[in-house]
């Protein structure tokens, strides 16, 4: 969310136990959600996502991410406000903030498609469409305002060490004061994941082909063979089970357990299907193609979290309201109902392009 650079974050993220080495946290950022029924399970909440697959990789000032046609020209124009902001970056930020929902409102009061806090809007909102009003609920005002605010932030943190774009995004989320205080991205799990996921969405390779049904079947088959394998924090590689790392937020170590964590299992399963995924659930979402809940099919990945930057769990949908997953320390790879957790936020289909580690 966009916060005043002097005020910082209103709420810091807490980390969740069933995550990989870089996953975790919960956010109070709004997401546009719809309620659906999956198989015989109770209704679950799934984010209304925009498919993020373009024709070309992000290059210069081109917009290659797919966005709602209503906002495309706004994003293309506003995304060239300054050199640190690109149309793809702005599109990724709006996807992250609200799922392009102009009526989004978070639990801490962030408003509109760009999730401005009221005080920040008063200071930085602009009349983008020239109608004489500055309306946070009007994308024609909010989208140019978000870009202009990003550019202002970029100037404010330009002397902070590190990547200027990363610092800009961190300041948009946590406040410029926090970025100055810590000399770069602050040590807040939510902010770290926020920066990483937006840049991954903006920079993800385009033109990849979604997993075929044959590849999905191969991934499910590989995961089934691992049923009964112990959960290991940070465990699992493309080659199979492995010992993990220390330690989870609750102090669980995987250093003496050979097995998988949630994203280690999906990494391995899709490697057996010929698709390379990044290591963590947040990164796996960014490297996959979002699908509508009504279009989900066996083999799709299901993600849990309060926002796309705080995804803490991933599983493989197998149909009938069930998934294969490595749930948490002390458990084993198993079948779980999709509503085993209440924060199912996204469904995505792995793509066959070569994904870089992000």
Coordinates of C-alpha atoms in Angstrom, one line a residue:
X1 CA 0.0 0.0 0.0
X2 CA 1.1 3.6 -0.5
X3 CA 2.0 5.1 2.9
X4 CA 3.4 8.5 3.8
X5 CA 7.2 8.4 3.7
X6 CA 7.3 9.9 7.1
X7 CA 4.9 7.5 8.8
X8 CA 6.1 4.1 7.6
X9 CA 4.1 0.9 7.9
X10 CA 0.9 0.8 9.9
X11 CA 1.2 -2.9 10.5
X12 CA 4.2 -5.2 10.2
X13 CA 3.8 -8.7 8.9
X14 CA 3.9 -11.8 11.0
X15 CA 5.5 -14.9 9.6
X16 CA 3.7 -18.2 9.2
X17 CA 5.2 -21.6 10.1
X18 CA 4.5 -23.6 7.0
X19 CA 6.7 -21.7 4.6
X20 CA 9.9 -22.1 2.7
X21 CA 13.1 -20.3 3.6
X22 CA 12.0 -17.0 2.2
X23 CA 8.2 -17.3 2.5
X24 CA 6.0 -16.0 5.2
X25 CA 4.1 -13.2 6.7
X26 CA 0.6 -11.8 6.5
X27 CA -0.5 -8.5 5.0
X28 CA -3.5 -6.3 5.6
X29 CA -3.4 -5.1 2.0
X30 CA -6.8 -5.5 0.2
X31 CA -7.3 -7.9 -2.7
X32 CA -10.2 -8.1 -5.0
X33 CA -11.9 -11.4 -4.1
X34 CA -14.7 -13.6 -5.2
X35 CA -16.3 -16.6 -3.5
X36 CA -16.4 -19.9 -5.4
X37 CA -17.3 -23.4 -4.6
X38 CA -14.6 -26.0 -5.4
X39 CA -15.7 -29.6 -5.7
X40 CA -17.6 -30.7 -2.6
X41 CA -15.7 -28.4 -0.3
X42 CA -17.1 -25.3 1.3
X43 CA -16.7 -22.0 -0.5
X44 CA -13.2 -20.5 -0.4
X45 CA -11.9 -17.0 -1.1
X46 CA -9.8 -16.7 -4.3
X47 CA -8.4 -13.5 -5.7
X48 CA -9.8 -12.2 -8.9
X49 CA -6.6 -12.0 -10.9
X50 CA -5.6 -10.6 -14.3
X51 CA -3.7 -13.0 -16.5
X52 CA -0.2 -11.8 -16.6
X53 CA 1.2 -13.2 -19.8
X54 CA 2.5 -10.9 -22.6
X55 CA 3.9 -11.3 -26.0
X56 CA 7.4 -10.1 -25.1
X57 CA 9.7 -9.7 -22.1
X58 CA 9.7 -6.4 -20.3
X59 CA 11.9 -4.1 -22.4
X60 CA 12.3 -0.4 -21.8
X61 CA 9.0 1.4 -21.6
X62 CA 6.9 -1.3 -23.3
X63 CA 3.8 -2.8 -21.5
X64 CA 4.0 -6.5 -22.1
X65 CA 1.9 -7.6 -19.1
X66 CA -1.8 -8.2 -19.8
X67 CA -4.0 -5.7 -18.0
X68 CA -7.7 -4.8 -18.3
X69 CA -8.2 -2.9 -21.5
X70 CA -10.0 -0.1 -19.6
X71 CA -6.7 0.8 -17.8
X72 CA -4.1 0.0 -20.5
X73 CA -3.6 3.5 -21.9
X74 CA -3.6 5.0 -18.4
X75 CA -0.8 2.5 -17.4
X76 CA 1.2 3.1 -20.6
X77 CA 1.1 6.8 -20.1
X78 CA 1.7 6.9 -16.4
X79 CA 4.4 4.2 -16.6
X80 CA 6.6 6.7 -18.4
X81 CA 6.5 9.4 -15.8
X82 CA 10.1 8.9 -14.8
X83 CA 13.0 6.5 -15.6
X84 CA 12.6 4.4 -12.5
X85 CA 9.0 3.5 -13.3
X86 CA 8.0 1.4 -16.3
X87 CA 4.5 0.5 -17.5
X88 CA 5.2 -3.2 -16.5
X89 CA 6.3 -2.2 -13.0
X90 CA 3.2 0.0 -12.6
X91 CA 1.0 -2.8 -13.9
X92 CA 2.6 -5.3 -11.5
X93 CA 2.1 -2.9 -8.6
X94 CA -1.6 -2.5 -9.3
X95 CA -2.0 -6.2 -9.7
X96 CA -0.3 -6.6 -6.3
X97 CA -2.2 -3.8 -4.6
X98 CA -5.8 -4.4 -5.6
X99 CA -6.0 -6.9 -8.5
X100 CA -7.2 -3.8 -10.5
X101 CA -10.2 -3.3 -8.3
X102 CA -10.9 0.4 -8.2
X103 CA -13.2 -0.1 -5.1
X104 CA -10.6 -2.0 -3.1
X105 CA -10.3 -1.0 0.6
X106 CA -8.0 -2.6 3.1
X107 CA -8.5 -3.3 6.7
X108 CA -6.1 -0.5 7.6
X109 CA -7.9 2.0 5.4
X110 CA -5.9 2.0 2.1
X111 CA -8.2 2.9 -0.7
X112 CA -8.7 2.4 -4.4
X113 CA -6.9 0.7 -7.2
X114 CA -3.5 1.9 -6.0
X115 CA -4.3 1.5 -2.3
X116 CA -3.5 5.0 -1.1
X117 CA -3.8 5.8 2.6
X118 CA -6.0 8.9 3.0
X119 CA -3.2 11.0 4.4
X120 CA -0.9 10.0 1.5
X121 CA -3.6 10.8 -1.0
X122 CA -4.2 14.2 0.5
X123 CA -0.5 15.0 0.1
X124 CA 0.2 13.2 -3.3
X125 CA -3.1 12.6 -5.1
X126 CA -3.4 14.5 -8.5
X127 CA -6.2 15.3 -10.8
X128 CA -5.1 12.9 -13.6
X129 CA -8.1 13.4 -15.9
X130 CA -8.4 17.2 -15.5
X131 CA -12.0 17.1 -14.3
X132 CA -11.3 19.4 -11.4
X133 CA -11.4 16.6 -8.7
X134 CA -8.8 14.4 -7.1
X135 CA -10.7 11.2 -6.5
X136 CA -8.8 8.2 -5.0
X137 CA -11.6 5.9 -6.3
X138 CA -11.2 7.0 -9.9
X139 CA -8.5 5.1 -11.7
X140 CA -8.0 8.0 -14.0
X141 CA -6.7 9.9 -11.0
X142 CA -5.3 7.1 -8.9
X143 CA -3.1 5.5 -11.5
X144 CA -1.2 8.6 -12.6
X145 CA -1.0 9.5 -8.9
X146 CA 0.6 6.2 -8.1
X147 CA 3.2 6.7 -10.8
X148 CA 3.9 10.3 -9.7
X149 CA 4.2 9.2 -6.1
X150 CA 6.6 6.4 -7.1
X151 CA 8.8 9.0 -8.9
X152 CA 8.7 11.3 -5.9
X153 CA 9.8 8.5 -3.7
X154 CA 12.5 7.5 -6.1
X155 CA 14.0 11.0 -5.8
X156 CA 13.7 10.8 -2.0
X157 CA 15.6 7.6 -1.7
X158 CA 18.0 8.1 -4.6
X159 CA 21.1 8.4 -2.3
X160 CA 20.2 5.2 -0.4
X161 CA 22.6 2.3 -1.2
X162 CA 21.4 -0.5 -3.3
X163 CA 19.1 -0.9 -6.3
X164 CA 17.1 2.3 -6.8
X165 CA 14.0 0.5 -8.1
X166 CA 13.9 -1.9 -5.2
X167 CA 14.3 1.0 -2.7
X168 CA 11.5 2.9 -4.4
X169 CA 9.1 -0.1 -4.1
X170 CA 10.1 -0.7 -0.5
X171 CA 9.4 2.9 0.3
X172 CA 6.0 2.7 -1.4
X173 CA 5.2 -0.1 0.9
X174 CA 6.9 0.7 4.1
X175 CA 7.7 4.4 3.9
X176 CA 10.8 6.4 2.8
X177 CA 11.7 6.8 6.5
X178 CA 12.2 3.0 6.9
X179 CA 14.3 2.8 3.7
X180 CA 16.5 5.6 5.0
X181 CA 16.7 4.2 8.4
X182 CA 17.9 0.8 7.3
X183 CA 20.0 1.9 4.3
X184 CA 17.9 0.0 1.8
X185 CA 15.0 -2.5 1.9
X186 CA 13.9 -2.7 5.6
X187 CA 14.0 -6.1 7.4
X188 CA 10.2 -6.5 7.2
X189 CA 9.2 -9.8 5.7
X190 CA 6.2 -8.3 4.1
X191 CA 8.1 -5.5 2.4
X192 CA 10.9 -7.8 1.2
X193 CA 8.3 -10.1 -0.4
X194 CA 6.4 -7.1 -1.8
X195 CA 9.5 -5.8 -3.6
X196 CA 10.5 -9.3 -4.8
X197 CA 7.0 -10.3 -6.1
X198 CA 6.4 -7.0 -7.9
X199 CA 9.7 -7.1 -9.7
X200 CA 9.2 -10.8 -10.5
X201 CA 5.8 -10.0 -12.0
X202 CA 7.2 -7.1 -14.0
X203 CA 10.2 -9.0 -15.2
X204 CA 8.9 -12.5 -15.7
X205 CA 9.6 -14.0 -19.1
X206 CA 6.7 -13.7 -21.5
X207 CA 5.6 -16.1 -24.2
X208 CA 6.0 -19.2 -22.1
X209 CA 3.5 -22.0 -22.7
X210 CA 1.3 -23.1 -19.8
X211 CA 1.8 -26.7 -18.6
X212 CA 0.0 -29.2 -20.8
X213 CA -2.4 -31.8 -19.3
X214 CA 0.4 -34.3 -19.9
X215 CA 2.9 -32.3 -17.9
X216 CA 0.3 -31.7 -15.1
X217 CA -0.3 -35.4 -14.9
X218 CA 3.4 -36.0 -14.7
X219 CA 3.7 -33.5 -11.8
X220 CA 0.8 -35.0 -9.9
X221 CA 2.3 -38.5 -10.4
X222 CA 5.7 -37.4 -9.1
X223 CA 4.1 -35.7 -6.0
X224 CA 2.0 -38.9 -5.3
X225 CA 5.1 -40.9 -5.1
X226 CA 6.3 -38.7 -2.3
X227 CA 3.2 -39.2 -0.1
X228 CA 4.4 -40.1 3.4
X229 CA 7.7 -38.2 3.0
X230 CA 8.4 -36.0 6.1
X231 CA 8.0 -32.3 6.0
X232 CA 11.4 -30.6 6.2
X233 CA 11.7 -26.8 6.6
X234 CA 13.6 -25.6 3.4
X235 CA 13.8 -29.2 2.2
X236 CA 13.5 -30.4 -1.4
X237 CA 15.2 -29.7 -4.7
X238 CA 14.5 -30.4 -8.4
X239 CA 16.2 -33.7 -7.9
X240 CA 14.1 -34.9 -4.9
X241 CA 14.0 -34.8 -1.2
X242 CA 16.8 -33.2 0.8
X243 CA 17.6 -32.0 4.3
X244 CA 16.4 -28.5 5.0
X245 CA 17.6 -25.5 6.9
X246 CA 17.2 -23.7 10.2
X247 CA 14.8 -22.3 11.3
X248 CA 11.2 -21.5 10.9
X249 CA 9.6 -18.6 12.7
X250 CA 8.4 -21.1 15.3
X251 CA 11.9 -22.6 15.7
X252 CA 11.5 -25.7 13.6
X253 CA 14.6 -26.9 11.9
X254 CA 14.9 -29.1 8.8
X255 CA 18.6 -29.7 9.1
X256 CA 18.2 -33.2 10.3
X257 CA 15.1 -34.1 8.3
X258 CA 15.2 -35.4 4.7
X259 CA 12.0 -34.4 3.0
X260 CA 10.1 -31.5 1.4
X261 CA 8.6 -28.2 2.4
X262 CA 5.6 -27.0 0.4
X263 CA 7.4 -25.2 -2.4
X264 CA 10.1 -27.9 -2.4
X265 CA 7.5 -30.4 -3.3
X266 CA 6.0 -28.4 -6.2
X267 CA 9.5 -27.6 -7.4
X268 CA 10.4 -31.3 -7.6
X269 CA 7.1 -32.4 -9.0
X270 CA 7.2 -29.9 -11.9
X271 CA 10.9 -30.6 -12.5
X272 CA 9.9 -34.2 -13.2
X273 CA 7.4 -32.8 -15.7
X274 CA 10.1 -30.8 -17.5
X275 CA 9.2 -27.4 -16.0
X276 CA 11.7 -25.4 -13.9
X277 CA 10.2 -23.4 -11.0
X278 CA 11.9 -21.0 -8.7
X279 CA 12.3 -22.1 -5.0
X280 CA 9.7 -20.3 -3.0
X281 CA 5.9 -20.1 -3.2
X282 CA 5.9 -16.3 -3.8
X283 CA 8.4 -16.8 -6.6
X284 CA 6.5 -19.8 -8.0
X285 CA 3.3 -17.7 -8.3
X286 CA 5.2 -14.9 -10.1
X287 CA 6.7 -17.5 -12.6
X288 CA 3.3 -19.0 -13.3
X289 CA 0.2 -17.9 -15.3
X290 CA -2.7 -16.9 -13.1
X291 CA -6.0 -18.7 -14.0
X292 CA -9.5 -18.0 -13.1
X293 CA -10.9 -20.3 -10.4
X294 CA -13.6 -21.5 -12.8
X295 CA -10.8 -22.6 -15.2
X296 CA -8.6 -24.5 -12.7
X297 CA -7.7 -28.0 -13.6
X298 CA -5.6 -30.8 -12.0
X299 CA -2.0 -29.9 -11.8
X300 CA -2.6 -26.2 -11.2
X301 CA -0.8 -24.7 -8.2
X302 CA -3.0 -23.3 -5.4
X303 CA -1.6 -20.5 -3.2
X304 CA -2.4 -19.3 0.2
X305 CA -1.8 -15.9 1.8
X306 CA -3.5 -12.6 2.7
X307 CA -1.9 -11.0 -0.4
X308 CA 0.2 -12.0 -3.3
X309 CA 3.4 -10.7 -1.6
X310 CA 2.7 -12.7 1.5
X311 CA 1.9 -16.1 0.0
X312 CA 2.9 -18.7 2.7
X313 CA 1.8 -22.0 1.2
X314 CA 1.4 -23.8 -2.1
X315 CA -0.1 -27.1 -3.1
X316 CA -0.9 -29.0 -6.3
X317 CA -4.6 -29.2 -7.2
X318 CA -5.7 -32.8 -7.9
X319 CA -9.4 -32.2 -8.5
X320 CA -12.5 -32.7 -6.4
X321 CA -11.6 -30.0 -3.9
X322 CA -8.3 -31.6 -2.9
X323 CA -4.6 -30.9 -3.3
X324 CA -1.3 -32.7 -2.7
X325 CA 1.0 -30.7 -0.4
X326 CA 3.6 -30.7 2.3
X327 CA 1.6 -28.9 5.0
X328 CA 3.9 -28.0 7.9
X329 CA 6.6 -29.2 10.3
X330 CA 5.6 -32.5 12.0
X331 CA 3.5 -33.7 9.1
X332 CA 4.1 -35.6 5.9
X333 CA 3.3 -35.1 2.2
X334 CA -0.4 -35.9 1.9
X335 CA -3.7 -35.0 0.4
X336 CA -5.5 -32.0 2.0
X337 CA -8.8 -30.4 1.2
X338 CA -8.4 -26.9 -0.4
X339 CA -10.3 -25.3 2.5
X340 CA -7.8 -26.8 5.0
X341 CA -6.7 -23.1 5.3
X342 CA -9.0 -20.2 4.9
X343 CA -6.8 -17.8 2.9
X344 CA -6.7 -19.5 -0.5
X345 CA -5.8 -16.4 -2.7
X346 CA -4.7 -17.6 -6.1
X347 CA -4.6 -20.3 -8.7
X348 CA -1.8 -20.4 -11.3
X349 CA -0.5 -22.7 -14.0
X350 CA 3.3 -23.2 -14.3
X351 CA 4.8 -22.2 -17.6
X352 CA 7.4 -24.0 -19.6
X353 CA 9.8 -21.1 -20.3
X354 CA 13.1 -21.3 -18.4
X355 CA 12.6 -19.4 -15.2
X356 CA 15.4 -17.6 -13.5
X357 CA 16.0 -17.8 -9.8
X358 CA 14.5 -14.6 -8.4

